[in-house]
């Protein structure tokens, strides 16, 4: 019973971050902010759900489900920041405009002319 409550809390936490990220993607003004919201959806939304799946798998005796969930979570932690950075850099280099309310452009300041 207690394990089921913990699993449900992880699922609810993941769903909360997914909904918040989707609202952020709708409301954010430019590409770069939307990319940040989409990264949070995958990381902060997916990881609690995977933790809940791992706990569920181990609690019912299905260790392969638990191990697979942990492996997927590690893969997300390792690949998501690099993929997000690559997409943001590609958007910047392709000329995506920042919102006029943006305060600074640190990448543009350090960019070497190509």
mmCIF file with all atom_site columns, C-alpha atoms in Angstrom:
data_model
loop_
_atom_site.group_PDB
_atom_site.id
_atom_site.type_symbol
_atom_site.label_atom_id
_atom_site.label_alt_id
_atom_site.label_comp_id
_atom_site.label_asym_id
_atom_site.label_entity_id
_atom_site.label_seq_id
_atom_site.pdbx_PDB_ins_code
_atom_site.Cartn_x
_atom_site.Cartn_y
_atom_site.Cartn_z
_atom_site.occupancy
_atom_site.B_iso_or_equiv
_atom_site.pdbx_formal_charge
_atom_site.auth_seq_id
_atom_site.auth_comp_id
_atom_site.auth_asym_id
_atom_site.auth_atom_id
_atom_site.pdbx_PDB_model_num
ATOM 1   C CA . UNK A 1 1   ? 0.000  0.000  0.000   1.00 0.00 ? 1   UNK A CA 1
ATOM 2   C CA . UNK A 1 2   ? 2.764  2.467  0.923   1.00 0.00 ? 2   UNK A CA 1
ATOM 3   C CA . UNK A 1 3   ? 4.733  1.499  -2.187  1.00 0.00 ? 3   UNK A CA 1
ATOM 4   C CA . UNK A 1 4   ? 1.711  2.225  -4.364  1.00 0.00 ? 4   UNK A CA 1
ATOM 5   C CA . UNK A 1 5   ? 1.373  5.713  -2.830  1.00 0.00 ? 5   UNK A CA 1
ATOM 6   C CA . UNK A 1 6   ? 5.057  6.425  -3.512  1.00 0.00 ? 6   UNK A CA 1
ATOM 7   C CA . UNK A 1 7   ? 4.683  5.245  -7.118  1.00 0.00 ? 7   UNK A CA 1
ATOM 8   C CA . UNK A 1 8   ? 1.589  7.399  -7.590  1.00 0.00 ? 8   UNK A CA 1
ATOM 9   C CA . UNK A 1 9   ? 3.427  10.423 -6.157  1.00 0.00 ? 9   UNK A CA 1
ATOM 10  C CA . UNK A 1 10  ? 6.263  9.959  -8.663  1.00 0.00 ? 10  UNK A CA 1
ATOM 11  C CA . UNK A 1 11  ? 3.740  9.661  -11.489 1.00 0.00 ? 11  UNK A CA 1
ATOM 12  C CA . UNK A 1 12  ? 1.891  12.774 -10.321 1.00 0.00 ? 12  UNK A CA 1
ATOM 13  C CA . UNK A 1 13  ? 5.163  14.709 -10.070 1.00 0.00 ? 13  UNK A CA 1
ATOM 14  C CA . UNK A 1 14  ? 6.114  13.680 -13.603 1.00 0.00 ? 14  UNK A CA 1
ATOM 15  C CA . UNK A 1 15  ? 2.704  14.608 -14.992 1.00 0.00 ? 15  UNK A CA 1
ATOM 16  C CA . UNK A 1 16  ? 2.879  17.987 -13.227 1.00 0.00 ? 16  UNK A CA 1
ATOM 17  C CA . UNK A 1 17  ? 6.206  18.822 -14.896 1.00 0.00 ? 17  UNK A CA 1
ATOM 18  C CA . UNK A 1 18  ? 4.955  17.619 -18.275 1.00 0.00 ? 18  UNK A CA 1
ATOM 19  C CA . UNK A 1 19  ? 1.882  19.847 -18.052 1.00 0.00 ? 19  UNK A CA 1
ATOM 20  C CA . UNK A 1 20  ? 3.964  22.800 -16.831 1.00 0.00 ? 20  UNK A CA 1
ATOM 21  C CA . UNK A 1 21  ? 6.415  22.285 -19.697 1.00 0.00 ? 21  UNK A CA 1
ATOM 22  C CA . UNK A 1 22  ? 3.654  22.134 -22.293 1.00 0.00 ? 22  UNK A CA 1
ATOM 23  C CA . UNK A 1 23  ? 2.177  25.362 -20.927 1.00 0.00 ? 23  UNK A CA 1
ATOM 24  C CA . UNK A 1 24  ? 5.669  26.849 -21.070 1.00 0.00 ? 24  UNK A CA 1
ATOM 25  C CA . UNK A 1 25  ? 6.081  25.816 -24.702 1.00 0.00 ? 25  UNK A CA 1
ATOM 26  C CA . UNK A 1 26  ? 2.794  27.490 -25.569 1.00 0.00 ? 26  UNK A CA 1
ATOM 27  C CA . UNK A 1 27  ? 3.507  30.705 -23.655 1.00 0.00 ? 27  UNK A CA 1
ATOM 28  C CA . UNK A 1 28  ? 7.250  31.225 -24.248 1.00 0.00 ? 28  UNK A CA 1
ATOM 29  C CA . UNK A 1 29  ? 8.073  34.034 -26.676 1.00 0.00 ? 29  UNK A CA 1
ATOM 30  C CA . UNK A 1 30  ? 10.942 32.609 -28.745 1.00 0.00 ? 30  UNK A CA 1
ATOM 31  C CA . UNK A 1 31  ? 12.610 29.436 -29.946 1.00 0.00 ? 31  UNK A CA 1
ATOM 32  C CA . UNK A 1 32  ? 15.272 29.369 -27.256 1.00 0.00 ? 32  UNK A CA 1
ATOM 33  C CA . UNK A 1 33  ? 12.824 29.569 -24.372 1.00 0.00 ? 33  UNK A CA 1
ATOM 34  C CA . UNK A 1 34  ? 10.661 26.895 -25.988 1.00 0.00 ? 34  UNK A CA 1
ATOM 35  C CA . UNK A 1 35  ? 13.667 24.603 -26.307 1.00 0.00 ? 35  UNK A CA 1
ATOM 36  C CA . UNK A 1 36  ? 14.349 25.059 -22.603 1.00 0.00 ? 36  UNK A CA 1
ATOM 37  C CA . UNK A 1 37  ? 10.745 24.120 -21.809 1.00 0.00 ? 37  UNK A CA 1
ATOM 38  C CA . UNK A 1 38  ? 10.916 21.035 -24.011 1.00 0.00 ? 38  UNK A CA 1
ATOM 39  C CA . UNK A 1 39  ? 14.112 19.930 -22.277 1.00 0.00 ? 39  UNK A CA 1
ATOM 40  C CA . UNK A 1 40  ? 12.394 20.257 -18.908 1.00 0.00 ? 40  UNK A CA 1
ATOM 41  C CA . UNK A 1 41  ? 9.490  18.144 -20.166 1.00 0.00 ? 41  UNK A CA 1
ATOM 42  C CA . UNK A 1 42  ? 11.810 15.263 -20.979 1.00 0.00 ? 42  UNK A CA 1
ATOM 43  C CA . UNK A 1 43  ? 14.041 15.556 -17.931 1.00 0.00 ? 43  UNK A CA 1
ATOM 44  C CA . UNK A 1 44  ? 11.757 16.662 -15.116 1.00 0.00 ? 44  UNK A CA 1
ATOM 45  C CA . UNK A 1 45  ? 8.673  14.952 -16.522 1.00 0.00 ? 45  UNK A CA 1
ATOM 46  C CA . UNK A 1 46  ? 10.158 11.701 -17.709 1.00 0.00 ? 46  UNK A CA 1
ATOM 47  C CA . UNK A 1 47  ? 12.524 10.888 -14.873 1.00 0.00 ? 47  UNK A CA 1
ATOM 48  C CA . UNK A 1 48  ? 9.952  10.747 -12.049 1.00 0.00 ? 48  UNK A CA 1
ATOM 49  C CA . UNK A 1 49  ? 7.742  8.534  -14.202 1.00 0.00 ? 49  UNK A CA 1
ATOM 50  C CA . UNK A 1 50  ? 10.695 6.241  -14.917 1.00 0.00 ? 50  UNK A CA 1
ATOM 51  C CA . UNK A 1 51  ? 11.547 6.119  -11.204 1.00 0.00 ? 51  UNK A CA 1
ATOM 52  C CA . UNK A 1 52  ? 7.936  5.179  -10.492 1.00 0.00 ? 52  UNK A CA 1
ATOM 53  C CA . UNK A 1 53  ? 8.114  2.461  -13.143 1.00 0.00 ? 53  UNK A CA 1
ATOM 54  C CA . UNK A 1 54  ? 11.360 1.128  -11.666 1.00 0.00 ? 54  UNK A CA 1
ATOM 55  C CA . UNK A 1 55  ? 9.869  0.991  -8.162  1.00 0.00 ? 55  UNK A CA 1
ATOM 56  C CA . UNK A 1 56  ? 6.766  -0.718 -9.527  1.00 0.00 ? 56  UNK A CA 1
ATOM 57  C CA . UNK A 1 57  ? 8.840  -3.258 -11.462 1.00 0.00 ? 57  UNK A CA 1
ATOM 58  C CA . UNK A 1 58  ? 10.949 -4.168 -8.461  1.00 0.00 ? 58  UNK A CA 1
ATOM 59  C CA . UNK A 1 59  ? 7.922  -4.275 -6.135  1.00 0.00 ? 59  UNK A CA 1
ATOM 60  C CA . UNK A 1 60  ? 6.072  -6.854 -8.267  1.00 0.00 ? 60  UNK A CA 1
ATOM 61  C CA . UNK A 1 61  ? 9.196  -8.941 -8.770  1.00 0.00 ? 61  UNK A CA 1
ATOM 62  C CA . UNK A 1 62  ? 9.764  -7.934 -12.392 1.00 0.00 ? 62  UNK A CA 1
ATOM 63  C CA . UNK A 1 63  ? 13.379 -6.857 -12.095 1.00 0.00 ? 63  UNK A CA 1
ATOM 64  C CA . UNK A 1 64  ? 13.807 -6.514 -15.866 1.00 0.00 ? 64  UNK A CA 1
ATOM 65  C CA . UNK A 1 65  ? 11.215 -3.731 -15.900 1.00 0.00 ? 65  UNK A CA 1
ATOM 66  C CA . UNK A 1 66  ? 13.008 -1.942 -13.064 1.00 0.00 ? 66  UNK A CA 1
ATOM 67  C CA . UNK A 1 67  ? 16.438 -2.288 -14.648 1.00 0.00 ? 67  UNK A CA 1
ATOM 68  C CA . UNK A 1 68  ? 15.185 -1.118 -18.045 1.00 0.00 ? 68  UNK A CA 1
ATOM 69  C CA . UNK A 1 69  ? 13.574 1.942  -16.457 1.00 0.00 ? 69  UNK A CA 1
ATOM 70  C CA . UNK A 1 70  ? 16.831 2.827  -14.699 1.00 0.00 ? 70  UNK A CA 1
ATOM 71  C CA . UNK A 1 71  ? 18.846 2.377  -17.907 1.00 0.00 ? 71  UNK A CA 1
ATOM 72  C CA . UNK A 1 72  ? 16.450 4.627  -19.835 1.00 0.00 ? 72  UNK A CA 1
ATOM 73  C CA . UNK A 1 73  ? 16.677 7.254  -17.065 1.00 0.00 ? 73  UNK A CA 1
ATOM 74  C CA . UNK A 1 74  ? 20.476 7.226  -17.171 1.00 0.00 ? 74  UNK A CA 1
ATOM 75  C CA . UNK A 1 75  ? 20.368 7.505  -20.967 1.00 0.00 ? 75  UNK A CA 1
ATOM 76  C CA . UNK A 1 76  ? 18.067 10.543 -20.701 1.00 0.00 ? 76  UNK A CA 1
ATOM 77  C CA . UNK A 1 77  ? 20.325 12.198 -18.120 1.00 0.00 ? 77  UNK A CA 1
ATOM 78  C CA . UNK A 1 78  ? 23.372 11.681 -20.341 1.00 0.00 ? 78  UNK A CA 1
ATOM 79  C CA . UNK A 1 79  ? 21.907 12.630 -23.720 1.00 0.00 ? 79  UNK A CA 1
ATOM 80  C CA . UNK A 1 80  ? 19.243 15.253 -23.089 1.00 0.00 ? 80  UNK A CA 1
ATOM 81  C CA . UNK A 1 81  ? 21.530 18.177 -22.122 1.00 0.00 ? 81  UNK A CA 1
ATOM 82  C CA . UNK A 1 82  ? 23.818 17.598 -25.100 1.00 0.00 ? 82  UNK A CA 1
ATOM 83  C CA . UNK A 1 83  ? 20.911 17.266 -27.518 1.00 0.00 ? 83  UNK A CA 1
ATOM 84  C CA . UNK A 1 84  ? 19.254 20.397 -26.158 1.00 0.00 ? 84  UNK A CA 1
ATOM 85  C CA . UNK A 1 85  ? 22.491 22.363 -26.463 1.00 0.00 ? 85  UNK A CA 1
ATOM 86  C CA . UNK A 1 86  ? 22.988 21.158 -30.045 1.00 0.00 ? 86  UNK A CA 1
ATOM 87  C CA . UNK A 1 87  ? 19.439 22.145 -31.035 1.00 0.00 ? 87  UNK A CA 1
ATOM 88  C CA . UNK A 1 88  ? 19.786 25.560 -29.405 1.00 0.00 ? 88  UNK A CA 1
ATOM 89  C CA . UNK A 1 89  ? 23.132 26.183 -31.090 1.00 0.00 ? 89  UNK A CA 1
ATOM 90  C CA . UNK A 1 90  ? 21.711 25.137 -34.460 1.00 0.00 ? 90  UNK A CA 1
ATOM 91  C CA . UNK A 1 91  ? 18.749 27.466 -33.979 1.00 0.00 ? 91  UNK A CA 1
ATOM 92  C CA . UNK A 1 92  ? 21.099 30.329 -33.115 1.00 0.00 ? 92  UNK A CA 1
ATOM 93  C CA . UNK A 1 93  ? 23.340 29.686 -36.115 1.00 0.00 ? 93  UNK A CA 1
ATOM 94  C CA . UNK A 1 94  ? 20.391 29.412 -38.480 1.00 0.00 ? 94  UNK A CA 1
ATOM 95  C CA . UNK A 1 95  ? 19.282 32.899 -37.485 1.00 0.00 ? 95  UNK A CA 1
ATOM 96  C CA . UNK A 1 96  ? 16.419 32.303 -35.087 1.00 0.00 ? 96  UNK A CA 1
ATOM 97  C CA . UNK A 1 97  ? 15.614 35.635 -33.487 1.00 0.00 ? 97  UNK A CA 1
ATOM 98  C CA . UNK A 1 98  ? 15.612 36.178 -29.758 1.00 0.00 ? 98  UNK A CA 1
ATOM 99  C CA . UNK A 1 99  ? 12.714 37.971 -28.153 1.00 0.00 ? 99  UNK A CA 1
ATOM 100 C CA . UNK A 1 100 ? 13.173 41.733 -27.943 1.00 0.00 ? 100 UNK A CA 1
ATOM 101 C CA . UNK A 1 101 ? 12.780 41.493 -24.154 1.00 0.00 ? 101 UNK A CA 1
ATOM 102 C CA . UNK A 1 102 ? 15.840 39.234 -23.856 1.00 0.00 ? 102 UNK A CA 1
ATOM 103 C CA . UNK A 1 103 ? 18.439 40.896 -21.695 1.00 0.00 ? 103 UNK A CA 1
ATOM 104 C CA . UNK A 1 104 ? 21.704 39.402 -22.944 1.00 0.00 ? 104 UNK A CA 1
ATOM 105 C CA . UNK A 1 105 ? 23.210 37.308 -25.705 1.00 0.00 ? 105 UNK A CA 1
ATOM 106 C CA . UNK A 1 106 ? 26.320 35.738 -24.220 1.00 0.00 ? 106 UNK A CA 1
ATOM 107 C CA . UNK A 1 107 ? 26.794 33.318 -27.105 1.00 0.00 ? 107 UNK A CA 1
ATOM 108 C CA . UNK A 1 108 ? 26.710 36.134 -29.653 1.00 0.00 ? 108 UNK A CA 1
ATOM 109 C CA . UNK A 1 109 ? 29.275 38.083 -27.655 1.00 0.00 ? 109 UNK A CA 1
ATOM 110 C CA . UNK A 1 110 ? 31.748 35.180 -27.639 1.00 0.00 ? 110 UNK A CA 1
ATOM 111 C CA . UNK A 1 111 ? 31.036 33.971 -31.162 1.00 0.00 ? 111 UNK A CA 1
ATOM 112 C CA . UNK A 1 112 ? 33.976 34.027 -33.553 1.00 0.00 ? 112 UNK A CA 1
ATOM 113 C CA . UNK A 1 113 ? 33.117 35.411 -36.979 1.00 0.00 ? 113 UNK A CA 1
ATOM 114 C CA . UNK A 1 114 ? 32.875 32.601 -39.488 1.00 0.00 ? 114 UNK A CA 1
#
